[in-house]
Coordinates of C-alpha atoms and ligand atoms in Angstrom, one line a residue:
M1 CA 120.5 74.9 113.9
D2 CA 119.4 75.4 109.5
K3 CA 122.5 75.8 108.7
A4 CA 123.9 75.7 105.0
H5 CA 125.8 73.2 103.6
D6 CA 127.2 72.7 100.1
K7 CA 127.3 70.7 96.9
C8 CA 128.6 72.3 94.7
G9 CA 130.7 72.9 91.6
V10 CA 134.2 74.0 91.8
F11 CA 136.0 75.6 88.7
A12 CA 139.5 77.2 88.1
L13 CA 141.6 79.0 85.1
S14 CA 145.4 79.9 84.9
S15 CA 147.0 81.5 81.5
P16 CA 150.0 82.7 80.9
K17 CA 148.6 85.2 78.6
R18 CA 145.7 87.1 79.5
A19 CA 142.4 85.5 79.1
S20 CA 138.9 85.7 78.8
I21 CA 136.8 85.6 82.6
Q22 CA 133.5 84.1 80.1
L23 CA 136.2 80.9 80.1
I24 CA 135.4 80.9 83.9
I25 CA 132.2 81.7 83.3
E26 CA 131.3 79.1 81.1
G27 CA 133.4 76.8 82.7
I28 CA 131.0 77.1 85.4
R29 CA 127.9 77.4 83.7
L30 CA 129.2 73.5 82.5
L31 CA 128.8 72.5 85.9
Q32 CA 125.5 74.2 86.5
H33 CA 124.0 71.1 87.6
R34 CA 126.3 70.9 90.3
G35 CA 124.7 74.0 91.9
Q36 CA 121.3 76.5 90.9
E37 CA 121.7 78.4 93.8
S38 CA 124.4 81.0 93.5
A39 CA 127.2 81.7 91.3
G40 CA 130.6 83.6 91.1
V41 CA 134.1 84.0 89.8
A42 CA 136.6 85.6 91.0
Y43 CA 140.2 87.1 89.5
A44 CA 144.1 88.2 90.9
E45 CA 144.5 91.7 89.6
N46 CA 147.9 94.0 90.8
E47 CA 147.7 92.0 93.7
R48 CA 144.1 92.3 94.6
I49 CA 141.5 89.8 94.3
V50 CA 138.3 90.9 92.5
A51 CA 134.9 88.9 92.9
I52 CA 131.3 88.8 91.2
K53 CA 129.1 86.5 92.6
G54 CA 125.3 86.7 92.7
L55 CA 122.2 84.5 93.8
G56 CA 120.6 82.7 90.6
L57 CA 121.5 81.2 87.8
V58 CA 125.2 81.7 85.5
D59 CA 123.2 83.0 83.3
E60 CA 121.0 85.3 85.4
V61 CA 124.6 86.5 87.5
F62 CA 126.4 86.6 85.0
K63 CA 123.8 88.8 82.0
E64 CA 126.5 91.4 80.5
N65 CA 128.7 89.8 78.3
F66 CA 131.7 91.5 80.3
N67 CA 134.9 90.9 78.6
K68 CA 137.4 90.7 81.0
L69 CA 141.3 89.8 81.2
V70 CA 142.9 87.8 83.5
N71 CA 145.4 85.6 84.1
N72 CA 144.4 83.4 87.4
G73 CA 140.7 83.1 88.3
I74 CA 138.3 80.7 90.3
G75 CA 134.6 80.3 89.8
H76 CA 131.5 78.2 91.9
V77 CA 128.2 77.3 91.7
R78 CA 126.4 76.6 95.1
Y79 CA 123.7 74.0 95.3
S80 CA 122.5 74.5 99.2
T81 CA 119.0 73.0 100.4
T82 CA 118.6 75.3 103.7
G83 CA 115.9 77.9 102.6
A84 CA 117.9 81.1 104.1
S85 CA 120.5 81.7 101.0
S86 CA 122.2 84.9 100.8
V87 CA 124.7 86.2 98.6
E88 CA 127.0 86.5 101.3
E89 CA 126.9 82.6 101.1
A90 CA 127.8 83.0 97.7
Q91 CA 131.1 81.7 97.0
P92 CA 134.2 82.5 95.6
L93 CA 133.6 83.5 99.7
G94 CA 137.0 85.9 101.1
D95 CA 138.2 88.5 100.9
S96 CA 140.7 91.3 98.3
E97 CA 143.7 88.9 99.8
I98 CA 141.8 84.9 99.6
V99 CA 139.0 83.7 98.2
V100 CA 138.1 79.9 98.6
A101 CA 135.1 78.1 95.9
F102 CA 134.5 74.8 97.8
N103 CA 132.6 71.8 97.4
G104 CA 131.8 68.9 99.7
T105 CA 130.9 68.8 103.9
I106 CA 133.5 69.2 106.4
S107 CA 132.2 67.1 108.5
N108 CA 134.0 68.7 111.8
Y109 CA 134.1 72.4 111.0
Y110 CA 131.6 72.9 113.9
K111 CA 134.1 71.9 116.2
F112 CA 136.3 74.7 115.3
G113 CA 134.3 77.8 116.0
S114 CA 130.8 79.2 115.2
F115 CA 130.7 79.1 111.7
K116 CA 127.8 80.3 109.8
T117 CA 128.9 77.6 107.3
D118 CA 132.1 75.1 106.4
T119 CA 133.3 76.9 103.5
E120 CA 133.6 80.3 105.8
F121 CA 135.6 77.6 108.5
I122 CA 137.9 76.9 105.5
Y123 CA 138.3 81.1 104.3
D124 CA 139.1 81.7 108.0
F125 CA 141.8 78.7 108.3
F126 CA 143.8 80.1 105.1
K127 CA 143.4 83.5 106.3
Q128 CA 144.7 82.9 110.0
R129 CA 147.8 81.4 108.6
I130 CA 148.4 82.3 105.3
T131 CA 151.1 85.2 106.2
H132 CA 153.1 83.1 108.1
Y133 CA 153.5 80.0 106.6
P134 CA 154.5 78.1 103.8
L135 CA 151.2 77.2 102.1
L136 CA 152.6 73.3 101.7
N137 CA 152.4 73.3 105.6
I138 CA 149.3 75.0 105.9
V139 CA 147.5 72.2 103.7
K140 CA 149.0 69.7 105.1
E141 CA 147.5 71.3 108.5
F142 CA 143.9 71.2 107.3
M143 CA 144.0 67.9 106.0
E144 CA 145.8 66.7 109.1
I145 CA 142.5 68.3 111.4
V146 CA 139.3 68.1 109.2
D147 CA 137.6 65.3 108.6
G148 CA 134.8 65.3 105.6
G149 CA 134.9 65.2 102.1
Y150 CA 136.8 68.6 100.1
S151 CA 137.6 69.2 96.5
V152 CA 138.3 72.6 96.8
V153 CA 140.2 75.6 95.0
I154 CA 141.5 78.6 96.2
L155 CA 142.8 81.7 94.5
L156 CA 145.6 84.1 96.6
K157 CA 146.2 87.8 95.5
D158 CA 149.1 87.2 94.4
G159 CA 147.1 85.1 91.4
K160 CA 148.6 81.4 93.3
I161 CA 145.2 78.6 92.6
V162 CA 145.9 76.2 95.1
A163 CA 143.4 73.1 94.4
F164 CA 143.1 69.8 96.8
R165 CA 141.1 67.0 96.9
D166 CA 140.5 65.4 100.9
P167 CA 142.4 62.2 101.6
K168 CA 139.0 59.9 100.7
G169 CA 138.8 61.9 97.4
L170 CA 135.2 62.0 98.1
H171 CA 133.9 64.5 95.7
P172 CA 136.1 64.1 91.7
L173 CA 139.0 66.9 91.1
T174 CA 140.2 67.0 87.6
V175 CA 143.0 68.6 85.9
G176 CA 142.9 69.8 82.4
S177 CA 144.8 72.0 79.8
L178 CA 143.4 74.5 77.1
N179 CA 145.8 75.6 74.7
D180 CA 148.3 76.9 76.8
S181 CA 146.1 77.5 79.9
L182 CA 145.7 75.4 82.9
I183 CA 142.1 74.0 84.3
V184 CA 141.2 73.0 87.9
S185 CA 137.2 71.5 87.2
S186 CA 135.0 69.7 89.4
E187 CA 133.9 67.6 86.6
D188 CA 135.9 66.5 83.7
S189 CA 133.0 66.8 81.4
A190 CA 133.4 70.4 81.6
I191 CA 137.1 70.4 80.5
K192 CA 136.3 67.8 77.3
Q193 CA 133.8 71.0 76.2
L194 CA 136.0 73.5 76.3
G195 CA 137.7 72.0 73.9
G196 CA 140.3 71.3 75.9
R197 CA 142.4 68.0 77.1
V198 CA 142.1 65.9 80.4
L199 CA 145.8 66.1 82.2
K200 CA 144.4 63.4 85.4
H201 CA 142.0 63.1 87.8
I202 CA 143.8 65.3 91.0
S203 CA 144.1 62.1 93.6
P204 CA 143.0 62.0 97.6
G205 CA 145.6 63.7 99.5
E206 CA 147.5 66.0 96.1
L207 CA 148.0 68.9 96.4
M208 CA 148.3 71.0 93.3
I209 CA 149.8 75.2 93.0
I210 CA 149.3 76.2 90.2
H211 CA 150.5 79.7 88.3
D212 CA 150.8 81.8 84.6
G213 CA 149.1 78.1 83.4
K214 CA 152.3 76.2 85.0
I215 CA 152.7 73.6 87.7
M216 CA 154.7 74.8 90.8
Y217 CA 153.6 72.4 93.1
D218 CA 152.2 69.1 92.5
E219 CA 152.5 65.6 94.8
M220 CA 150.0 64.0 97.6
I221 CA 151.0 65.7 100.7
Y222 CA 148.5 63.2 103.0
E223 CA 149.1 59.6 102.5
R224 CA 150.7 58.1 99.4
T225 CA 148.7 55.2 98.7
R226 CA 145.3 56.3 96.9
N227 CA 142.6 55.6 99.9
Y228 CA 139.0 56.7 97.8
A229 CA 136.2 56.6 99.4
T230 CA 134.6 57.9 96.5
C231 CA 130.8 59.2 96.7
S232 CA 128.9 55.9 94.8
F233 CA 125.6 59.2 94.8
E234 CA 127.9 60.9 92.3
Y235 CA 127.8 57.9 90.0
I236 CA 124.7 57.6 90.9
Y237 CA 123.2 61.0 90.7
F238 CA 124.7 64.2 90.8
A239 CA 127.7 64.2 88.4
R240 CA 126.8 64.4 84.5
P241 CA 127.0 61.0 82.6
D242 CA 129.3 62.0 80.2
S243 CA 131.8 62.7 82.7
N244 CA 134.7 60.0 84.5
I245 CA 135.5 60.0 87.9
D246 CA 138.9 58.3 89.0
G247 CA 138.5 56.4 85.9
Y248 CA 135.4 55.1 86.1
S249 CA 132.7 56.3 83.3
V250 CA 129.6 58.0 85.2
Y251 CA 127.3 56.3 82.0
L252 CA 128.5 53.0 81.5
A253 CA 128.1 53.1 85.8
R254 CA 124.5 54.3 84.9
I255 CA 123.3 51.7 82.2
R256 CA 125.3 49.0 84.4
L257 CA 122.8 49.9 87.6
G258 CA 119.9 49.4 85.0
E259 CA 121.1 46.1 83.8
V260 CA 122.1 45.0 87.1
L261 CA 119.2 46.4 88.5
A262 CA 116.8 44.1 85.5
E263 CA 118.7 41.1 86.3
K264 CA 118.5 40.9 90.2
H265 CA 115.1 43.0 90.1
P266 CA 113.0 41.9 87.3
A267 CA 109.6 43.1 86.8
K268 CA 106.3 41.6 84.8
G269 CA 105.1 44.9 82.7
D270 CA 104.9 46.0 79.1
I271 CA 107.1 49.1 78.9
V272 CA 110.4 50.7 80.5
V273 CA 109.6 54.0 81.6
P274 CA 112.2 56.7 82.8
V275 CA 111.9 59.4 85.5
P276 CA 114.0 62.0 83.4
D277 CA 116.5 63.1 83.6
S278 CA 118.7 61.4 85.5
S279 CA 117.5 58.2 85.2
R280 CA 117.8 57.7 81.5
P281 CA 120.6 55.5 81.5
I282 CA 119.6 53.5 83.9
A283 CA 116.4 52.7 82.4
L284 CA 118.0 52.1 79.4
G285 CA 120.4 50.1 80.9
F286 CA 117.4 48.3 82.7
S287 CA 115.4 47.6 78.9
R288 CA 118.4 46.1 77.0
K289 CA 118.5 43.7 79.6
S290 CA 115.4 42.4 79.9
G291 CA 113.7 43.2 76.3
V292 CA 111.2 45.6 78.2
P293 CA 110.6 47.8 75.5
L294 CA 111.8 51.4 76.6
E295 CA 109.3 54.4 75.7
E296 CA 110.0 58.2 77.5
A297 CA 106.7 58.5 78.3
L298 CA 107.7 61.1 81.0
V299 CA 108.5 64.6 79.5
R300 CA 110.7 66.5 82.0
T301 CA 108.9 70.6 81.3
I302 CA 111.4 73.0 83.1
S303 CA 114.8 71.8 82.8
S304 CA 116.6 74.2 85.2
V305 CA 115.4 73.7 88.5
R306 CA 115.2 70.8 90.1
S307 CA 112.7 70.3 92.7
F308 CA 114.9 69.1 95.7
I309 CA 116.4 71.9 96.1
M310 CA 113.4 74.4 96.6
P311 CA 113.3 75.2 100.8
T312 CA 110.1 74.1 101.6
Q313 CA 107.7 71.1 101.0
D314 CA 104.9 73.3 99.6
K315 CA 107.6 74.7 97.0
R316 CA 108.8 71.1 96.2
T317 CA 105.5 70.2 95.4
E318 CA 104.6 72.7 93.6
V319 CA 107.6 72.7 91.3
L320 CA 106.9 68.7 91.2
E321 CA 103.2 69.3 89.5
E322 CA 104.7 71.4 86.7
K323 CA 107.8 69.3 86.1
F324 CA 106.2 65.8 83.9
G325 CA 103.5 65.8 81.6
V326 CA 102.6 62.2 81.0
V327 CA 102.2 60.9 76.8
S328 CA 98.7 59.0 78.3
E329 CA 98.3 57.4 75.1
V330 CA 101.4 55.3 75.7
I331 CA 100.8 55.0 79.5
M332 CA 96.4 53.4 79.0
N333 CA 96.4 50.5 79.9
K334 CA 99.9 49.5 80.2
R335 CA 101.9 47.7 83.6
V336 CA 104.5 49.7 83.6
I337 CA 108.3 49.6 84.4
L338 CA 109.0 52.9 85.9
I339 CA 112.5 53.6 86.9
D340 CA 114.1 56.1 89.0
D341 CA 118.1 57.0 89.8
S342 CA 116.8 56.9 93.8
I343 CA 114.2 57.9 96.0
V344 CA 115.1 60.9 99.0
R345 CA 112.0 61.8 100.7
G346 CA 109.4 60.0 98.0
N347 CA 107.8 63.3 97.1
T348 CA 108.8 63.0 93.3
M349 CA 108.2 59.0 92.9
K350 CA 104.6 59.5 94.9
R351 CA 103.2 62.6 92.5
I352 CA 104.5 60.9 88.9
I353 CA 102.7 57.3 90.7
K354 CA 99.5 59.4 91.1
M355 CA 99.9 60.8 87.2
L356 CA 100.5 57.2 85.7
R357 CA 97.1 56.2 88.0
S358 CA 95.1 59.0 86.4
S359 CA 96.5 58.4 82.7
G360 CA 95.4 54.6 82.3
A361 CA 98.6 53.0 83.9
K362 CA 97.2 48.6 84.8
E363 CA 100.4 48.3 86.8
I364 CA 103.1 50.5 88.5
H365 CA 106.2 48.3 88.9
V366 CA 108.7 50.6 90.8
R367 CA 112.6 49.9 90.0
I368 CA 115.2 52.2 92.0
G369 CA 119.2 52.2 90.5
S370 CA 120.5 52.8 94.2
P371 CA 120.2 51.3 97.6
M372 CA 117.7 52.7 99.8
I373 CA 118.8 55.9 101.4
K374 CA 118.8 55.1 105.2
Y375 CA 121.7 57.9 106.5
A376 CA 122.7 61.6 106.6
C377 CA 124.9 62.4 104.8
F378 CA 128.2 64.7 106.8
M379 CA 130.2 64.4 103.9
G380 CA 129.2 66.8 100.8
I381 CA 126.0 65.3 99.4
D382 CA 122.4 67.5 100.8
F383 CA 120.1 64.9 102.0
P384 CA 117.6 66.1 105.1
K385 CA 117.6 64.9 108.5
R386 CA 117.3 61.2 108.5
E387 CA 113.6 61.1 109.6
E388 CA 112.5 63.6 106.1
L389 CA 114.4 60.2 104.1
I390 CA 111.1 58.3 103.0
A391 CA 113.2 54.8 103.6
Y392 CA 114.9 55.6 107.1
N393 CA 112.9 52.6 109.3
K394 CA 109.8 51.3 106.3
S395 CA 110.0 48.5 104.3
E396 CA 110.4 48.1 100.7
K397 CA 106.7 47.4 100.8
E398 CA 105.9 50.0 103.7
I399 CA 107.2 52.4 101.3
G400 CA 105.8 50.8 98.1
K401 CA 101.8 51.3 100.4
E402 CA 102.8 54.5 101.0
L403 CA 103.7 55.5 97.4
D404 CA 100.8 53.3 96.4
A405 CA 103.1 51.3 93.1
D406 CA 102.0 47.9 93.5
S407 CA 105.7 46.4 93.5
I408 CA 109.3 48.6 94.1
E409 CA 112.5 47.4 94.3
Y410 CA 115.7 48.9 95.4
L411 CA 119.3 47.2 94.4
T412 CA 121.5 45.8 96.7
V413 CA 124.4 47.8 98.6
E414 CA 127.2 44.7 96.9
E415 CA 124.1 45.1 94.3
M416 CA 125.6 48.8 93.7
V417 CA 128.5 48.7 94.5
Q418 CA 129.7 45.9 91.5
A419 CA 127.4 48.1 89.3
I420 CA 129.6 51.3 89.3
G421 CA 132.2 48.7 88.8
R422 CA 134.6 50.2 91.4
K423 CA 134.5 48.8 95.3
D424 CA 136.5 52.2 96.4
L425 CA 133.1 54.3 97.3
C426 CA 131.0 55.7 99.9
T427 CA 128.4 53.6 100.3
A428 CA 127.5 56.1 104.2
C429 CA 124.3 57.1 103.3
F430 CA 123.0 53.1 102.6
S431 CA 125.0 51.5 104.7
G432 CA 125.2 53.6 108.1
I433 CA 129.2 53.1 107.5
Y434 CA 131.0 56.6 107.2
P435 CA 134.7 56.7 106.5
L436 CA 135.5 59.5 108.3
K437 CA 138.5 59.4 110.3
F438 CA 137.5 60.5 113.6
K439 CA 134.6 59.5 115.8
Y440 CA 132.1 61.1 116.5
D441 CA 128.3 60.8 118.3
I442 CA 126.3 60.4 114.9
K443 CA 123.5 62.5 117.1
E444 CA 125.1 65.2 117.7
L445 CA 126.5 65.3 113.8
E446 CA 123.1 64.9 112.9
K447 CA 122.0 68.1 114.8
N448 CA 124.7 70.2 113.2
F449 CA 123.9 68.9 109.6
G450 CA 120.9 67.8 107.7
K451 CA 117.7 70.7 107.2
Ligands
5GP501 P1 112.3 63.1 96.8 O1 111.2 63.7 95.7 O2 112.1 61.4 96.4 O3 112.5 63.5 97.2 O4 113.9 62.7 95.9 C1 114.4 62.3 94.5 C2 114.6 62.7 93.0 O5 115.2 62.9 93.2 C3 115.0 61.7 92.2 O6 114.3 61.4 91.3 C4 116.3 61.9 92.6 O7 116.5 62.0 90.7 C5 116.5 63.3 92.5 N1 117.4 63.7 93.5 C6 118.2 62.8 94.3 N2 119.3 62.9 95.0 C7 119.1 64.3 94.5 C8 120.3 65.7 94.9 O8 120.6 65.7 96.2 N3 119.7 67.0 94.7 C9 118.8 67.1 93.7 N4 118.3 68.2 92.8 N5 117.5 66.0 92.9 C10 118.3 64.8 94.3
MG502 MG1 114.8 62.5 89.3

């Protein structure tokens, strides 16, 4: 049951002249927040694909400054919450003829055979068909029969790059240009940071085929209406704050989450303290709206490791203990309004509240910039099994008690949607309303997904 599901970053480069593979490596480095477990790149040369990948951060996998010149290549950073992570599961996944880099979850992949991961399913699907059918037909069939959220880039041995986004646009995917090259990236912030220009956000159900820096094909092949159900958690936590998803700024969404929180869920406190780094814009919005001063009284000590991704509870607690320091001079005798973007299992909050109490906090009022996470995700966010979610069967009051907070309040789903500023969001983990097209037995899905 303990299968790996991926929440990742994808990247592609296509150039008419040979460009340094370092551009792809830099691209995935800029997407490192989307996955810290494995990293890889692949390029096409003389009708063959070469892939280089390994476990760890981009800088650990690509230590040597090897400088290959390539026309067409893709890259991937992977994040999976299952314990056994192996280099075989690292992406781009495939062989010398076709490789896949994938972000999301194929909700029904287990119905098509016994695949170790949904990425393996995608690879197999294309591999079986690629020499028999036109690409367009293969992607169309794929979109017909699979369910879930997927932003995919595939590299073929002739150098073609196939990029597509699921018909609900669950996770982001953008296209940009850099000199005469084209770039595909999970987030547009990476394109901008490389010095490129963002051309557009790929639409739901859109397929692009790119080769040697030229767009060979680009159509919305599933539905012509833009039927989004974009993951609200991308805005709340996952994406970089300097990214823009489908025309909506992630940073501004977070500021407004904080403003709405202050408006609808005020607290009597002396200082507003964010849990760094993800909740900082939310806390800033809260502070500005409420007039309560912001204090950076929690200090993040290791920046690259996110505790959430550690495979066991022991490991998660261990990392959390090293993760934050407290400026006790600021906390002493204060009524603290503690802001985080989300609570999943509750480990982070429990630990921080304990630290703040021992630093002399007088009161601790927790305010969360998202609704209660009560349901599993089958579309790309790696939440644990439902029973491990602290909010799955508890009220705010009970959660507050378990965390030892003086008070705790979350946003409602409506308030969150209002704050993010777009209505066409997926809210499944909060509301239990899944934007899936086929009917499922939820118990069966839960059995197949979540740790
Ligand atoms: P908890 O400690 O409650 O299990 O996780 C909540 C904390 O982890 C929050 O501080 C939040 O910013 C962060 N978080 C929430 N979702 C994710 C996720 O999908 N991945 C990672 N790495 N961190 C997360
Ligand atoms: Mg956090």
